[in-house]
mmCIF file of C-alpha atoms in Angstrom:
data_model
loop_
_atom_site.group_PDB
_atom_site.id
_atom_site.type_symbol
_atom_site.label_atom_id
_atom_site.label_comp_id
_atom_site.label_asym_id
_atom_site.label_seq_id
_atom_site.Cartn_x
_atom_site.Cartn_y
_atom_site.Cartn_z
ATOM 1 C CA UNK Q 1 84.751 100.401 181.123
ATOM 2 C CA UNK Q 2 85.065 99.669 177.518
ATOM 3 C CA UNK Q 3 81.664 100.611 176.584
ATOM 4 C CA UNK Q 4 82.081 104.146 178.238
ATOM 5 C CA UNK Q 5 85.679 104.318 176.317
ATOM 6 C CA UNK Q 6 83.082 103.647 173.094
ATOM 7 C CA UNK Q 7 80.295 105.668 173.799
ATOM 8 C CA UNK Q 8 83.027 108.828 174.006
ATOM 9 C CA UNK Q 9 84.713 107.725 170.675
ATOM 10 C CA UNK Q 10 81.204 108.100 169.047
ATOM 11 C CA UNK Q 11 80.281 110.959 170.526
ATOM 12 C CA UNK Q 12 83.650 112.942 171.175
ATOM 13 C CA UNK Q 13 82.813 115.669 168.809
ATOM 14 C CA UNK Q 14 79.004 116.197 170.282
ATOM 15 C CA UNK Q 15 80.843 115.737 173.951
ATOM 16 C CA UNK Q 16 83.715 118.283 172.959
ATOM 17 C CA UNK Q 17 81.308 120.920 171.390
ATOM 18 C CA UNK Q 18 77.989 120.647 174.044
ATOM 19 C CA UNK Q 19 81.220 121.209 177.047
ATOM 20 C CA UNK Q 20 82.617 124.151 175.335
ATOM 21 C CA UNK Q 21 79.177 125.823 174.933
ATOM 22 C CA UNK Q 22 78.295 125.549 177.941
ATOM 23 C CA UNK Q 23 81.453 126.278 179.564
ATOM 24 C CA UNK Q 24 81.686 129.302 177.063
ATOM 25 C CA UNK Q 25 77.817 130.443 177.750
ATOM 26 C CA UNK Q 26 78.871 130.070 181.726
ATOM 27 C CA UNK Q 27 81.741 132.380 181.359
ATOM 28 C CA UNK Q 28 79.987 134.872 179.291
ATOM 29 C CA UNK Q 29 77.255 134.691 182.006
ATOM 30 C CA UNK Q 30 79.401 135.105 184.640
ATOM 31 C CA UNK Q 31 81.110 138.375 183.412
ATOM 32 C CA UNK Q 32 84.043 136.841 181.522
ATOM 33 C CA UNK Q 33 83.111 137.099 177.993
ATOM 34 C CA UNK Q 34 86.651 137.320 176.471
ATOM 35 C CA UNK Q 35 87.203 134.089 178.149
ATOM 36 C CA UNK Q 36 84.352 132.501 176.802
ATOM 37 C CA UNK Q 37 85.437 133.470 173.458
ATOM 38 C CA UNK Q 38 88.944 131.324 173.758
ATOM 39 C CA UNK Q 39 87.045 128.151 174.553
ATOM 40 C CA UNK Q 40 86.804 127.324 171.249
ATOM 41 C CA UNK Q 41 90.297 127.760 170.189
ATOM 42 C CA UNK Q 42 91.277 126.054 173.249
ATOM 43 C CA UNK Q 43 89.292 123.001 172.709
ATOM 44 C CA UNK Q 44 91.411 123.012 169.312
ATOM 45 C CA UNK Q 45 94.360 123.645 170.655
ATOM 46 C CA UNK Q 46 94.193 120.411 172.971
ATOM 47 C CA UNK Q 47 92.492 118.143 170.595
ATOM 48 C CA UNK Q 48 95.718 119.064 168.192
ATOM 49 C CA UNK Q 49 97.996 118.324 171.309
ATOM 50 C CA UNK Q 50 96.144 115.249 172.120
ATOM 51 C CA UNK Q 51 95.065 113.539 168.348
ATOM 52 C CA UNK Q 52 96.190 115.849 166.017
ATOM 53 C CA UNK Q 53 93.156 116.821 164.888
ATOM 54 C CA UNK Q 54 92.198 120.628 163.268
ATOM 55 C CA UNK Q 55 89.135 122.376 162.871
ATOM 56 C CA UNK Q 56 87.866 122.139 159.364
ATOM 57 C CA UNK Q 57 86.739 125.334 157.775
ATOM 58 C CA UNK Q 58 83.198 124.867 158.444
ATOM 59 C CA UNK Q 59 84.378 125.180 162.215
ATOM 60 C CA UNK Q 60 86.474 128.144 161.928
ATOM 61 C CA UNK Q 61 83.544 129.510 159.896
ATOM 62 C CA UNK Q 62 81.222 129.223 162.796
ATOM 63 C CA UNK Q 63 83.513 130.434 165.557
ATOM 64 C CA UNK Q 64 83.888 133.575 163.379
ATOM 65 C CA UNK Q 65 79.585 133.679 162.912
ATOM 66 C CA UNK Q 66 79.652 133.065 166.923
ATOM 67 C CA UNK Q 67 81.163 136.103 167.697
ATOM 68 C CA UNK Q 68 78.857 138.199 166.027
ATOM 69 C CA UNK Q 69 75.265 139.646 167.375
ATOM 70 C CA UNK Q 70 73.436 137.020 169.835
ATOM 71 C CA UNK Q 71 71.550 135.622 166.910
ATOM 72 C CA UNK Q 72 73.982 134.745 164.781
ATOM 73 C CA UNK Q 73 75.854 133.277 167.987
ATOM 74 C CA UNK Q 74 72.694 130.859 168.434
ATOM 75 C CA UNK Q 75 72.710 129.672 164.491
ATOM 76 C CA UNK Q 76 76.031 128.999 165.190
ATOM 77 C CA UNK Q 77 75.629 127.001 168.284
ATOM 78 C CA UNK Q 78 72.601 124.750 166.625
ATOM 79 C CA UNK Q 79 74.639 124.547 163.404
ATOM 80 C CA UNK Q 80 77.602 123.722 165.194
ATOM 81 C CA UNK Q 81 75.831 121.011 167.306
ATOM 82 C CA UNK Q 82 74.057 119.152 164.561
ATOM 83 C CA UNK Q 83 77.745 119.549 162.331
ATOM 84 C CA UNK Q 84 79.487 117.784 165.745
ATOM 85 C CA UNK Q 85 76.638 114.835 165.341
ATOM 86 C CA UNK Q 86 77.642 114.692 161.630
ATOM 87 C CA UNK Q 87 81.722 114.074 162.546
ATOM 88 C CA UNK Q 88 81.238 111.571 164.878
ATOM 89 C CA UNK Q 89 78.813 109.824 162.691
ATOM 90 C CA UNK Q 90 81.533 110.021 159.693
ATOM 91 C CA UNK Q 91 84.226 108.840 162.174
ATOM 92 C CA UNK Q 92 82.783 105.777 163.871
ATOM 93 C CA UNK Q 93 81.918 104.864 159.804
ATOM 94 C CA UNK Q 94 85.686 105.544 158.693
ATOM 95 C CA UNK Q 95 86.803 103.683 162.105
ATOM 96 C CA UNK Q 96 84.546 100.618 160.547
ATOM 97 C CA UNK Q 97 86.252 101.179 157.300
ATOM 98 C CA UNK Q 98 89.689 100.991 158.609
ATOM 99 C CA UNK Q 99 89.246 97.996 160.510
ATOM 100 C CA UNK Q 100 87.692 96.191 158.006
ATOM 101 C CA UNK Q 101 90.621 97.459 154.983
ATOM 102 C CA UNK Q 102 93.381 96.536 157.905
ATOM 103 C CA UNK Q 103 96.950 97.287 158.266
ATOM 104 C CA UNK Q 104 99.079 98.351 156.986
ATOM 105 C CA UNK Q 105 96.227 100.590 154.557
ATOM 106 C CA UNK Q 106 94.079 101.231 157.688
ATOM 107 C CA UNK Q 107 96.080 104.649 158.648
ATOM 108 C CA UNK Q 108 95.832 106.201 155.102
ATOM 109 C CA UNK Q 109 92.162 106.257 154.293
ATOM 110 C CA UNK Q 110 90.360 109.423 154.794
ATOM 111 C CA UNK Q 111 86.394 110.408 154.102
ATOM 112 C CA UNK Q 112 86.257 112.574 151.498
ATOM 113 C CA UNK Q 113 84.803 115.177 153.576
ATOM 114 C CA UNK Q 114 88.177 115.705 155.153
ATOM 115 C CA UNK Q 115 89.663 117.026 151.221
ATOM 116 C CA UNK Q 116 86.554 119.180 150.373
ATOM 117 C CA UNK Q 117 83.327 120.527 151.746
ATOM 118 C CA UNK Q 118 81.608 119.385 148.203
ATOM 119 C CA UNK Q 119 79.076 116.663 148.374
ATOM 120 C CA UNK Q 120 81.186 113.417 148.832
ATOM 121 C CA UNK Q 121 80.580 111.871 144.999
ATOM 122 C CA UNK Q 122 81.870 114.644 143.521
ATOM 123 C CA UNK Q 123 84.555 115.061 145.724
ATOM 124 C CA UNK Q 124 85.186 111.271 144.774
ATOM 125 C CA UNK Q 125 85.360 112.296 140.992
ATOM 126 C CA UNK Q 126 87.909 114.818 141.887
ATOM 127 C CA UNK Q 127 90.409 112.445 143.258
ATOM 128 C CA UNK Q 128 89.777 110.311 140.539
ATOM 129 C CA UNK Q 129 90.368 112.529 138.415
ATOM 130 C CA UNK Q 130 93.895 113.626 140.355
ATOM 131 C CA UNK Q 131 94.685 110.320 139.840
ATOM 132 C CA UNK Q 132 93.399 108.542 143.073
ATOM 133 C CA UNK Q 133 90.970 105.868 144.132
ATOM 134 C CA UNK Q 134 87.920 106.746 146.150
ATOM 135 C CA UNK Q 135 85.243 104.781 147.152
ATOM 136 C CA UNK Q 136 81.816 104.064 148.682
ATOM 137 C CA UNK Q 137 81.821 101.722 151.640
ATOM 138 C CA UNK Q 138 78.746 99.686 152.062
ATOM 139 C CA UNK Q 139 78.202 102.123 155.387
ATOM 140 C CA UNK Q 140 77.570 104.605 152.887
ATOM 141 C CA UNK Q 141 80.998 106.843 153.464
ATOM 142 C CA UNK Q 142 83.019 108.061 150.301
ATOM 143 C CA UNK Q 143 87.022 107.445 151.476
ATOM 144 C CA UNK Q 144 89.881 107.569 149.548
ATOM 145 C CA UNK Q 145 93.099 106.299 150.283
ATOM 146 C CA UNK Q 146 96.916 107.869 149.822
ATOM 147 C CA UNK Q 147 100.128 106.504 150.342
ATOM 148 C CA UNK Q 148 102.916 107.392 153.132
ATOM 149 C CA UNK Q 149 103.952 110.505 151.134
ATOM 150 C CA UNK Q 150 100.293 111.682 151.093
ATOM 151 C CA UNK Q 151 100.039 110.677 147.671
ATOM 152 C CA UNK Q 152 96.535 109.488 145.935
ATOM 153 C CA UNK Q 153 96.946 105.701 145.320
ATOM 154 C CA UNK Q 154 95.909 105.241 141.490
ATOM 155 C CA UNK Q 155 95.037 100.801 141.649
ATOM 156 C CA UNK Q 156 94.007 100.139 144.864
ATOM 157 C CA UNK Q 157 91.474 97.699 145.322
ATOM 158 C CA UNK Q 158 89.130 98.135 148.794
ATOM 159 C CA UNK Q 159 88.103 94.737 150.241
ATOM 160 C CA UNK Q 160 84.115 96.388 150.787
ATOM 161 C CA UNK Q 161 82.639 98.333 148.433
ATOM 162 C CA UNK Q 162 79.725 99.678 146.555
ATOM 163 C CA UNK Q 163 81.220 102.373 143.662
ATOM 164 C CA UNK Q 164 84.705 103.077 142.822
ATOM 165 C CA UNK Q 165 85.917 106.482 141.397
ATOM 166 C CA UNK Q 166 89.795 105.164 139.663
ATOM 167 C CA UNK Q 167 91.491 106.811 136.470
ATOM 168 C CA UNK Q 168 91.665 104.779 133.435
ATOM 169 C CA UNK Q 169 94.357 103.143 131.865
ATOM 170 C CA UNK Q 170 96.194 103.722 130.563
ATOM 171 C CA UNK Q 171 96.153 107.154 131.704
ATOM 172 C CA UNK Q 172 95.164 110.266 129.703
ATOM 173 C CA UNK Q 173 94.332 113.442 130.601
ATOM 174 C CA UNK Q 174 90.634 115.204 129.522
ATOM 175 C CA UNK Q 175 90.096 118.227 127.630
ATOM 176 C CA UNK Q 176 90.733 119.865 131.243
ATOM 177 C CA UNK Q 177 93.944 118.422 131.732
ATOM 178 C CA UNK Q 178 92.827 115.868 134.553
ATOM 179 C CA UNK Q 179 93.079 112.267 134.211
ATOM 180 C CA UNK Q 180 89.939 110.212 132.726
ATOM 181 C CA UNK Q 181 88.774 108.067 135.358
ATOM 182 C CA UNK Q 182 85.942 105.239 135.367
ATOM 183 C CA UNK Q 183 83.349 103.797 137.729
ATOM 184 C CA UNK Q 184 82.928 100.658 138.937
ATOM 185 C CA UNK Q 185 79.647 98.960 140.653
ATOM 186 C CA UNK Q 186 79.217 95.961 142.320
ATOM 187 C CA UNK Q 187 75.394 95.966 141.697
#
């Protein structure tokens, strides 16, 4: 039983999105096509209830590109598969991550993918330069950590890692009024 219990944490988002198309292209087949267009928000609405998760924008975006002409639906339903594959590959990473930081830091690092669609590096800089630490985990995810307040944490030092995006001290701000930050490199 605990491998099945794994197999669905790695895969929840592929599992979650291949059900609701086909329980949304069943409805829409059967008749009920306002139906099949709640699945989506239902599947949200529960996984909120349930983990407190919420669709990112990219989601939203494609639920809004789904309801348009049928092919535009069917970009969104490949898109939207291969983006599912994505999530559960950056959660079983940050899962990896948390374990190996432990507790009590475990529950406040997030991949920078949940603060900004940008590519992860630069989203990296950014918190850096907000005055936070972010950082490349030899899996190859960029996290960043915050404190119980949901404040960046400016000095924290990961146990594994490749690059680190921290501000400088002491602290000044750029021409741009962020903070100078530095990079650090184990290699």
């Amino acid at each position: 039983m605990p491998q099945a219990t794994e197999i669905i944490d790695n895969h929840n988002s592929v599992i979650k999105s291949t059900a609701s198309t086909l329980a949304s292209m069943g409805l829409d087949k059967l008749g009920n096509s306002t139906a099949s267009k709640l699945i989506a928000p239902a599947v949200w609405a529960v996984d909120y209830a349930v983990n407190e998760k919420r669709p990112d924008e990219l989601d939203i975006s494609l639920y809004v590109l789904g309801l348009l002409a049928w092919p535009a639906a069917v970009a969104a339903t490949v898109t939207g598969l291969m983006k599912s594959a994505v999530d559960d590959n950056t959660a079983m990473k940050l899962r990896q991550i948390r374990a190996a930081e432990g507790a009590p830091y475990s529950d406040f690092i997030f991949a920078c993918s949940s603060y900004s669609l940008h590519a992860p590096n630069i989203t990296a800089q950014k918190i850096a330069a907000l005055g936070g630490t972010a950082w490349r985990h030899s899996n190859g995810l960029w996290v960043f950590i915050v404190d119980a307040e949901e404040n960046f944490v400016m000095d924290y030092i990961p146990k594994h890692w490749e690059v680190i995006y921290q501000p400088k001290y002491p602290l000044e701000e750029n021409a741009y009024g962020k903070l100078r930050w530095d990079i650090k490199r184990k290699w």
